[in-house]
Short mmCIF file of C-alpha atoms and ligand atoms in Angstrom, two decimals:
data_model
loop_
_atom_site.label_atom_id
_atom_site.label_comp_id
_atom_site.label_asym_id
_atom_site.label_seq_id
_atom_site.Cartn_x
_atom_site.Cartn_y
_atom_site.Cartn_z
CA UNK A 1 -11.90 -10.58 10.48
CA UNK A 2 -10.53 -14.01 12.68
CA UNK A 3 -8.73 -13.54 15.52
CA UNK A 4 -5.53 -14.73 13.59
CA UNK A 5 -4.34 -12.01 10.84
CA UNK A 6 -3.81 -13.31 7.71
CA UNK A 7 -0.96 -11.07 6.98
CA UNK A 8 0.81 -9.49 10.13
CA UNK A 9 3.93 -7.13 9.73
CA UNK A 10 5.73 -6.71 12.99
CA UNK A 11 7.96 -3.47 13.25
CA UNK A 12 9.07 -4.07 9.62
CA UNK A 13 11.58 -2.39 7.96
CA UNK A 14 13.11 -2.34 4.38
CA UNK A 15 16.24 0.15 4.16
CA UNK A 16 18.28 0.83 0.97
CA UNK A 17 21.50 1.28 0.12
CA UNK A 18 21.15 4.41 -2.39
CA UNK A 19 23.05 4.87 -5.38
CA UNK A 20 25.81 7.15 -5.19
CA UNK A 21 27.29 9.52 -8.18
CA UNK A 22 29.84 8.26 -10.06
CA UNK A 23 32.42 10.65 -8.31
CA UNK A 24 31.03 10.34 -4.62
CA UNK A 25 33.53 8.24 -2.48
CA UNK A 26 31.71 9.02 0.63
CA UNK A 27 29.98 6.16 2.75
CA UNK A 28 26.70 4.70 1.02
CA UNK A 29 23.99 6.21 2.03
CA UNK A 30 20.48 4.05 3.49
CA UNK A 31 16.98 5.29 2.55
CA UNK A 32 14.73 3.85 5.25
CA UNK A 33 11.88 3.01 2.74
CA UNK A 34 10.07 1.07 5.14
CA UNK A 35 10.80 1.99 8.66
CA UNK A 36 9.02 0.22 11.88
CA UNK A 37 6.03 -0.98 10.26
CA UNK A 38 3.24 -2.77 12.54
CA UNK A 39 -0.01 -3.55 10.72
CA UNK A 40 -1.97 -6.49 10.60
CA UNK A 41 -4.24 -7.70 7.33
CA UNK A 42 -7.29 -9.54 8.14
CA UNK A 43 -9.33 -12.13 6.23
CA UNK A 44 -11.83 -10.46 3.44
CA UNK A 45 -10.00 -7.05 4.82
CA UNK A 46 -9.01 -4.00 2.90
CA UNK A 47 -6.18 -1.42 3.43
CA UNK A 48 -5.62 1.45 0.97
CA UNK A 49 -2.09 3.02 1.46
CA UNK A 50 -1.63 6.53 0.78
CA UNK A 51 0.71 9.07 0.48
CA UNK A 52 3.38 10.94 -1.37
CA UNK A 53 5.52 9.76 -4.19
CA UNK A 54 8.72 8.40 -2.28
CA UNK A 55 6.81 7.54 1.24
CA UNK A 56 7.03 3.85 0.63
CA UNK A 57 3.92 2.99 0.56
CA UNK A 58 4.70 0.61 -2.41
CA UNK A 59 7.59 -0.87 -0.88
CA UNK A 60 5.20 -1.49 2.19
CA UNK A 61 2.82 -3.69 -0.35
CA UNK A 62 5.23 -5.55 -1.97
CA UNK A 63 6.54 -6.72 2.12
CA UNK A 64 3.68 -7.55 2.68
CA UNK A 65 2.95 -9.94 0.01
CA UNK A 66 6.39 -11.43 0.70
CA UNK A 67 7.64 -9.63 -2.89
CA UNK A 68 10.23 -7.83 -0.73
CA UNK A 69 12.62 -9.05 2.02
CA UNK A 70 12.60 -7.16 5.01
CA UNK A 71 15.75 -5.96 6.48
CA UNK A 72 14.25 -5.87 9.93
CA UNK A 73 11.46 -6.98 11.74
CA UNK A 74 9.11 -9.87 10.21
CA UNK A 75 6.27 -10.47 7.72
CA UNK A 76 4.11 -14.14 8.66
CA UNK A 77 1.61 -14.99 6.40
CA UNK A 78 -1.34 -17.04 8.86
CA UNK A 79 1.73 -17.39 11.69
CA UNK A 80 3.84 -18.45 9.51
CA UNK A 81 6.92 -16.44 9.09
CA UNK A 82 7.15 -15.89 4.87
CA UNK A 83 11.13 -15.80 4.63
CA UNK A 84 11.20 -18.70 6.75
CA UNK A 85 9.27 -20.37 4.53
CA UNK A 86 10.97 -19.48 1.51
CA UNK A 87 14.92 -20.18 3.30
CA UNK A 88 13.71 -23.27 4.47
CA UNK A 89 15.10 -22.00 8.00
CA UNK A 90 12.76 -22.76 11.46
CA UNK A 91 9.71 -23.93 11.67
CA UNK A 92 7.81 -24.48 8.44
CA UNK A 93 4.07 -25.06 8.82
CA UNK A 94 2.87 -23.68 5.10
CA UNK A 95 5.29 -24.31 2.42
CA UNK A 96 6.20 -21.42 0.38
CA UNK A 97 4.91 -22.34 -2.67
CA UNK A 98 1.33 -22.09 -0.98
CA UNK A 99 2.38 -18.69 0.47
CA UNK A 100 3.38 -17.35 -3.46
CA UNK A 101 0.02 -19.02 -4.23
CA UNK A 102 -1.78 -16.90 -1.75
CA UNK A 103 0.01 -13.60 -2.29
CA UNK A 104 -0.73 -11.58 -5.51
CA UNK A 105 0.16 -8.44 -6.85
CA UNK A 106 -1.53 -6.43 -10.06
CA UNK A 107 0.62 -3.77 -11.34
CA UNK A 108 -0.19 -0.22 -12.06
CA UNK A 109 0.35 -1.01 -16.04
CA UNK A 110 -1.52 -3.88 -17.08
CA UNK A 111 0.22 -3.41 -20.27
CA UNK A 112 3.53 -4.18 -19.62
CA UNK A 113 2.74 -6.72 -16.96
CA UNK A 114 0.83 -8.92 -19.91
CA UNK A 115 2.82 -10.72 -22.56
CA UNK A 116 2.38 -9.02 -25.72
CA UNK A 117 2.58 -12.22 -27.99
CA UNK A 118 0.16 -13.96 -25.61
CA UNK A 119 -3.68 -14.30 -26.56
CA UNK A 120 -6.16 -13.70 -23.19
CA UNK A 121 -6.36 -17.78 -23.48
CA UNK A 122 -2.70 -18.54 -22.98
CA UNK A 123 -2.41 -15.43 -20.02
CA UNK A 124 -4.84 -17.17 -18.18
CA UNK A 125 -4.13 -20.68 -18.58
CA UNK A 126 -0.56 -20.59 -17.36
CA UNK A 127 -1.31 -19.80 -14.21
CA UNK A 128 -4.17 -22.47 -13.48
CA UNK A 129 -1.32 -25.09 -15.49
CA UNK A 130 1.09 -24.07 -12.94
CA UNK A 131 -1.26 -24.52 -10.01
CA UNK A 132 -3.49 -26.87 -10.43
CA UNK A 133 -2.02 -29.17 -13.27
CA UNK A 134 -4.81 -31.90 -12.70
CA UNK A 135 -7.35 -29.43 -14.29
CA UNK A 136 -8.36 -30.66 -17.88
CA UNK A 137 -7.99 -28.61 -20.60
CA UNK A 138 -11.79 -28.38 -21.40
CA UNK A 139 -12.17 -27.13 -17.46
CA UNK A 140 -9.46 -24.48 -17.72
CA UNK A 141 -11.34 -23.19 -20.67
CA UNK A 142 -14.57 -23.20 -19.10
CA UNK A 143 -12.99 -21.84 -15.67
CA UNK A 144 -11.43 -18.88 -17.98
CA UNK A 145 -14.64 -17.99 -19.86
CA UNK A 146 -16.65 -18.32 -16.55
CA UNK A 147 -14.49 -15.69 -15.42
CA UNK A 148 -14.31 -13.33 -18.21
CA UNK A 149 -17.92 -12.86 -18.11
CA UNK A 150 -17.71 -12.35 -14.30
CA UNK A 151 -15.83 -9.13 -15.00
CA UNK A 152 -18.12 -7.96 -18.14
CA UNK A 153 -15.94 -9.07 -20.84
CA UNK A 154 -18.22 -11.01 -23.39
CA UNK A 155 -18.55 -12.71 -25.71
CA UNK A 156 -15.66 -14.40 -23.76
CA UNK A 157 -14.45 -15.87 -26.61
CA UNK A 158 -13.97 -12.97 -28.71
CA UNK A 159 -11.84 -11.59 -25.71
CA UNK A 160 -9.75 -15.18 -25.03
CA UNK A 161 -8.72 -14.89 -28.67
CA UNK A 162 -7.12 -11.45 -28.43
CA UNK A 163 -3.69 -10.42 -28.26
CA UNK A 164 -3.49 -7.75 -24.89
CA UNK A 165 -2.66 -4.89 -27.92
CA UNK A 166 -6.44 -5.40 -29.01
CA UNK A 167 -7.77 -4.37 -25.84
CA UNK A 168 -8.04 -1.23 -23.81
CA UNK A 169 -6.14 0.11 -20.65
CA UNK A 170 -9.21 -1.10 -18.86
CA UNK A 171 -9.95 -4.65 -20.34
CA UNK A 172 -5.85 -5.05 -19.91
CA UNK A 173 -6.22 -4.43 -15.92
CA UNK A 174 -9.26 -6.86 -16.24
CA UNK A 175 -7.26 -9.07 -16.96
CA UNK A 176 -4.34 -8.78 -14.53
CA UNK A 177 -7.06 -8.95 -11.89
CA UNK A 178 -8.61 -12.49 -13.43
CA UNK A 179 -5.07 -13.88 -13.78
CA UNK A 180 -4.63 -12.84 -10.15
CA UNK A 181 -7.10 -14.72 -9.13
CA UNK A 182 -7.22 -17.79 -10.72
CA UNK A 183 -4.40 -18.55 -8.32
CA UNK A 184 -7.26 -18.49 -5.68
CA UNK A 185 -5.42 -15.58 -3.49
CA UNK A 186 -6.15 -14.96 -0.19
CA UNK A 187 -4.65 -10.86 -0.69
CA UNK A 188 -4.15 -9.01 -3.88
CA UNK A 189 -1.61 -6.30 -4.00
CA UNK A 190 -2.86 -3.39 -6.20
CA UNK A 191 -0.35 -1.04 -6.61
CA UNK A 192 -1.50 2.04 -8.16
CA UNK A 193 -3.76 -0.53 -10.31
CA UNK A 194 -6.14 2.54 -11.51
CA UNK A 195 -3.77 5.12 -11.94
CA UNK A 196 -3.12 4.68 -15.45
CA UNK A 197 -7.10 4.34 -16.50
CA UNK A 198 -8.99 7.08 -17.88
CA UNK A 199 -10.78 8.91 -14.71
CA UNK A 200 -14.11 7.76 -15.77
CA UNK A 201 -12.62 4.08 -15.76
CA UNK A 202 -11.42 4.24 -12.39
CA UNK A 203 -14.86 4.03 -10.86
CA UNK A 204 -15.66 0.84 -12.35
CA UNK A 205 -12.83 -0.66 -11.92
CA UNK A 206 -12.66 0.02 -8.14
CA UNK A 207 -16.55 -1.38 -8.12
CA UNK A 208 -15.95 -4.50 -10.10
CA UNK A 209 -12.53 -5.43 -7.40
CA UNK A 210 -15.40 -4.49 -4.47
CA UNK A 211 -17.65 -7.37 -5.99
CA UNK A 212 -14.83 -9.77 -6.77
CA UNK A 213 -13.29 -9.33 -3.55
CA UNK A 214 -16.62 -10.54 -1.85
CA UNK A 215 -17.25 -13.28 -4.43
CA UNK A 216 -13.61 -14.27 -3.78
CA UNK A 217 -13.06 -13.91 -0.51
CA UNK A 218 -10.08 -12.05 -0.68
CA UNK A 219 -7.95 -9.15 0.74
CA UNK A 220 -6.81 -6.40 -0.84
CA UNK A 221 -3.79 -3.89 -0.01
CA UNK A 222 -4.67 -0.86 -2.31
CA UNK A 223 -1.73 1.28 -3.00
CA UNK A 224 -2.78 5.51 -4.15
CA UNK A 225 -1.40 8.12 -3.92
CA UNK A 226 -5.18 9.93 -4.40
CA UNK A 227 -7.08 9.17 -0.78
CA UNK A 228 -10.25 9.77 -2.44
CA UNK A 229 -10.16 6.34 -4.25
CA UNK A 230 -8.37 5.21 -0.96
CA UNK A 231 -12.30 6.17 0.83
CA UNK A 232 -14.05 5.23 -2.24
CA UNK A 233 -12.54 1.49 -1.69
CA UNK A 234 -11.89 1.22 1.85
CA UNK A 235 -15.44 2.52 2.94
CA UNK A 236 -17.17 0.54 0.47
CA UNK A 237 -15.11 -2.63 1.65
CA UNK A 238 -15.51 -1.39 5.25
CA UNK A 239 -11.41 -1.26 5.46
CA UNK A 240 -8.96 0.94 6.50
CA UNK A 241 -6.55 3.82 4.95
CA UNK A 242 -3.18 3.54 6.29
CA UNK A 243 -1.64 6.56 5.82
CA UNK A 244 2.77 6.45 4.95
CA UNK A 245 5.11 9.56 5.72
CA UNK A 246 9.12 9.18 4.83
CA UNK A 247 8.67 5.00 5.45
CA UNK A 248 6.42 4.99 8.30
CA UNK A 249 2.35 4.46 8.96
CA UNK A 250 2.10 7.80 10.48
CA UNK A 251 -2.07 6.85 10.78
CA UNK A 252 -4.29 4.35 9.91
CA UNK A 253 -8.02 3.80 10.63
CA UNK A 254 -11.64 4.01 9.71
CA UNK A 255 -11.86 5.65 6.44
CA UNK A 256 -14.49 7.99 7.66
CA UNK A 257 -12.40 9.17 10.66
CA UNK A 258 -9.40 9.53 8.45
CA UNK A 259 -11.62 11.93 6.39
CA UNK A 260 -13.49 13.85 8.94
CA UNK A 261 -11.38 13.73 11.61
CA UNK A 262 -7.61 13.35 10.80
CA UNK A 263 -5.70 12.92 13.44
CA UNK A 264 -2.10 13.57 12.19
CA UNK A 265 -1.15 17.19 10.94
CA UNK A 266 0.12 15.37 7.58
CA UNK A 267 -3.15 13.56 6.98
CA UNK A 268 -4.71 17.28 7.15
CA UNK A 269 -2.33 17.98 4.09
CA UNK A 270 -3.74 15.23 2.12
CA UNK A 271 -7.02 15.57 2.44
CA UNK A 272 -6.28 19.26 1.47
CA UNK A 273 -4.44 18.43 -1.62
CA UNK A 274 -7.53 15.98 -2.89
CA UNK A 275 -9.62 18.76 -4.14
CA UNK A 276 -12.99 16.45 -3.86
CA UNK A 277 -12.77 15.91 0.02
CA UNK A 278 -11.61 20.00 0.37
CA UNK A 279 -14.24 21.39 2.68
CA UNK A 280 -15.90 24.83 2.71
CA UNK A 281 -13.82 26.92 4.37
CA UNK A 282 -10.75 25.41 3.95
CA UNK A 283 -7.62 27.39 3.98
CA UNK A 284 -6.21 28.76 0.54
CA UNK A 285 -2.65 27.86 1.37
CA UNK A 286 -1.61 24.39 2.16
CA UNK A 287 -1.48 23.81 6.42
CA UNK A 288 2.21 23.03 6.26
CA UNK A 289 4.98 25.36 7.15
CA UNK A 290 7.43 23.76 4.36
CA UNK A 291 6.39 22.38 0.96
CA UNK A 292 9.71 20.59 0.34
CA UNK A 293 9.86 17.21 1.28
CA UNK A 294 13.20 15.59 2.66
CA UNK A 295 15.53 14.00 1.85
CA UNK A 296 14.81 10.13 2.57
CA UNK A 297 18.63 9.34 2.85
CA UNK A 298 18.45 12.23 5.80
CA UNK A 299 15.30 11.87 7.49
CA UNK A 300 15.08 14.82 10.14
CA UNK A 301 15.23 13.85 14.08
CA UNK A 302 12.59 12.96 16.04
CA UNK A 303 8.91 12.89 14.36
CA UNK A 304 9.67 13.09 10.37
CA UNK A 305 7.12 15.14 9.88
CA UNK A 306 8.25 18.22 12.42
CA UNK A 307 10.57 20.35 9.40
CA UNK A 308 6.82 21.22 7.87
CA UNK A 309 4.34 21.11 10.05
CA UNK A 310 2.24 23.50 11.30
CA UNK A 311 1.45 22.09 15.34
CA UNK A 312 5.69 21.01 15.82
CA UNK A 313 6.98 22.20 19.06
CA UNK A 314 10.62 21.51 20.49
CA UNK A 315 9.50 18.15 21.58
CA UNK A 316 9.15 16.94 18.38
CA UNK A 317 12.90 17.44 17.27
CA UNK A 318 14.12 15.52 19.33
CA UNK A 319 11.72 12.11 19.98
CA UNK A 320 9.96 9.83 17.67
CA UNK A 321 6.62 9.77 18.45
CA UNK A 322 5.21 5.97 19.60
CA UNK A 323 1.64 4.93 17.86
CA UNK A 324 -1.05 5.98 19.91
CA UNK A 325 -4.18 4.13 19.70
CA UNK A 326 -7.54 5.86 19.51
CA UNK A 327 -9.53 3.22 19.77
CA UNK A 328 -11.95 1.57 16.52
CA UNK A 329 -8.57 0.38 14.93
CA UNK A 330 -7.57 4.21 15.01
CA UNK A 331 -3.82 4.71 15.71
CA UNK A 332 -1.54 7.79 14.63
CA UNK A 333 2.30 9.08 15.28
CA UNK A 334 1.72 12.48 17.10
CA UNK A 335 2.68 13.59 20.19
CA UNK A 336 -0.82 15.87 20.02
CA UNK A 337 -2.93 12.40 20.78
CA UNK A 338 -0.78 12.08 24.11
CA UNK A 339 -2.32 14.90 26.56
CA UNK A 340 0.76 14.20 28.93
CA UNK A 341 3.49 14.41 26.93
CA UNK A 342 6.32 16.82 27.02
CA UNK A 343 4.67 18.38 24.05
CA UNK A 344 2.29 20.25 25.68
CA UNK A 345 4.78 22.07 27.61
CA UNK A 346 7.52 23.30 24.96
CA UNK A 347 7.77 26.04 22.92
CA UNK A 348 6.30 26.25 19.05
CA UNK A 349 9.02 25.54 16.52
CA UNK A 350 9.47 28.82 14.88
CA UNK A 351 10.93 28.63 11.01
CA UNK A 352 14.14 30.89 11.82
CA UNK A 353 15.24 28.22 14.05
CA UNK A 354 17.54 25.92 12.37
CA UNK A 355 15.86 22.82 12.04
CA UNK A 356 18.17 19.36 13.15
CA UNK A 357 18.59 17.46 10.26
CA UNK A 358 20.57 14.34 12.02
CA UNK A 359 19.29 11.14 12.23
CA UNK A 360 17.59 10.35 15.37
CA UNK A 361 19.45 7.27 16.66
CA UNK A 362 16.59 6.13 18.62
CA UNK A 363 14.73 5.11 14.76
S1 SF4 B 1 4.60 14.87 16.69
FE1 SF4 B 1 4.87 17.07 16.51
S2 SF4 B 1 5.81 17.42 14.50
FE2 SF4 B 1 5.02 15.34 14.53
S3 SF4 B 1 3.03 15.51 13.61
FE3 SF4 B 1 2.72 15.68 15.81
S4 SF4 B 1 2.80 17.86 16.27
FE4 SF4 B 1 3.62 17.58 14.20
#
């Protein structure tokens, strides 16, 4: 990784307005999606967001491939501040069009992301048409069958000639990933970009973005909600897993230190709900005091996380736990990883107590 990041989010947020019912005539309510967000993205760098449905770990992607506006904080792309860019407003060193370039996204279904009336040829020409329109037509061909063959797909011409309804779940994702980068990216969103494959897929897939992202030189944010793909890719890439709770990066780090050693009492949950990384031993019963999750639109006081789990003491209600840093690009959200905070010294939160529910204005 340079010094510079190539992607740097700075205490981002993204909140909501939710959708009321019909007869609700109360004041709109905000779901924090994203909420205080630092994380920088370095050159050839990988970061595989987990977490529950709902955490925002999506919503986190798409900021940080400029796909989302930010309602606080910023997003720069290389120093260069991405909605800047795109208003037109302060100082614009990068255009934006070279910023869209640079930013990609595949989506979790290939299918519906691919024009059905398209052959494999025209999907993959537009883009190279679009951006780099001095490119004959005989060297887009030969640029699209080079690339084809790069990801296994041969005879390339057989595939080029094929409508995406003649090809698989797999050879679909294929190619959303070549179409991604012919634009020569410098990160690739991949939200949930295995999900829908067959399990035995997912593997390859996962391999064959490892050896394109080192023939390509690019970065990859790698959105799951399963954290044993999130290890698979993020060791193999030597990256990071971020981990998201209620719209904040409650820990990120090594992956092998988010595995063997979590840190945060919610990364403990979801390494227990991946039944490959369980460990002998492990408890029968999940290690949180509540299953339900809240409600985003009412996101307890203090740390999010204290209404379930198991270590919460009184201190927790009430602040927001700051991102400690370990050390090794290891940071988490828990009082536990600060030996003199408050913490220490108040009592366990016991499940008769009634449990705040307020907002904590301080978030
Ligand atoms: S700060 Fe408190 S409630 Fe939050 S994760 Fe740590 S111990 Fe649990």
């Amino acid at each position: 990784m340079s010094d510079e990041p190539l992607v740097s989010l700075e205490n981002a947020e993204v909140h909501f307005e939710a959708e009321s019912g019909l007869f609700d005539f109360s004041d709109t309510d905000v779901v924090r999606a994203v909420d205080g967000v630092s994380l920088d993205i370095g050159e050839q760098d990988v970061v595989a967001l987990v977490g529950e449905s709902g955490c925002g770990k999506t919503t986190l992607g798409k900021t940080a491939i400029g796909l989302q506006r930010p309602t606080g904080g910023s997003v720069n792309y290389r120093g260069q501040d991405i909605w800047d860019a795109k208003d037109g407003s302060g100082d614009v060193d990068i255009p934006y069009n070279e910023i869209r370039r640079s930013l990609q996204i595949i989506h979790q279904d290939p299918g519906s992301s691919l024009n059905p009336n398209r052959k494999v040829l025209g999907t993959l020409e537009a883009p190279l048409k679009r951006w780099q329109p001095d490119m004959s037509s005989g060297d887009r061909r030969r640029e699209i069958v080079k690339m084809l063959e790069a990801v296994g797909m041969t005879p390339a011409a057989d595939y080029a000639g094929r409508y995406p309804h003649q090809l698989s779940g797999g050879e679909q994702q294929r190619i959303a990933l070549i179409r991604a980068l012919l634009m020569d990216p410098d990160l690739i969103l991949a939200d949930e970009a295995i999900s829908a494959l067959d399990v035995s897929l997912r593997v390859d897939m996962m391999d064959l973005m490892l050896e394109l992202q080192g023939q390509f030189n690019t970065s990859f944010v790698f959105v799951s909600h399963d954290l044993a793909n999130a290890r698979y890719l993020a060791s193999h890439a030597g990256g990071r897993i971020g981990v998201m709770y209620l719209g904040e990066l409650i820990e990120v780090g090594p992956p092998e230190q988010i595995i063997n050693d979590p840190q945060h009492p919610y990364t403990k949950v979801l390494r227990w709900a991946t039944p490959d990384l369980r460990t002998v031993g492990e408890a029968e019963e999940p290690p949180v005091r509540n299953i339900d999750i809240p409600d985003p639109k009412n996101p307890p006081s203090g740390c999010r996380f204290h209404t379930r789990c198991p270590e919460a003491r009184d201190a927790c209600m009430g602040q927001s736990p700051e991102s400690y840093d370990l050390g090794s690009g290891h940071r988490v959200r828990c009082f536990r990883s600060d030996d003199d905070h408050d913490y220490w010294s108040s009592p366990p939160v016991t499940d008769d107590e009634p449990t705040p529910r307020t907002p904590d204005p301080s978030t």
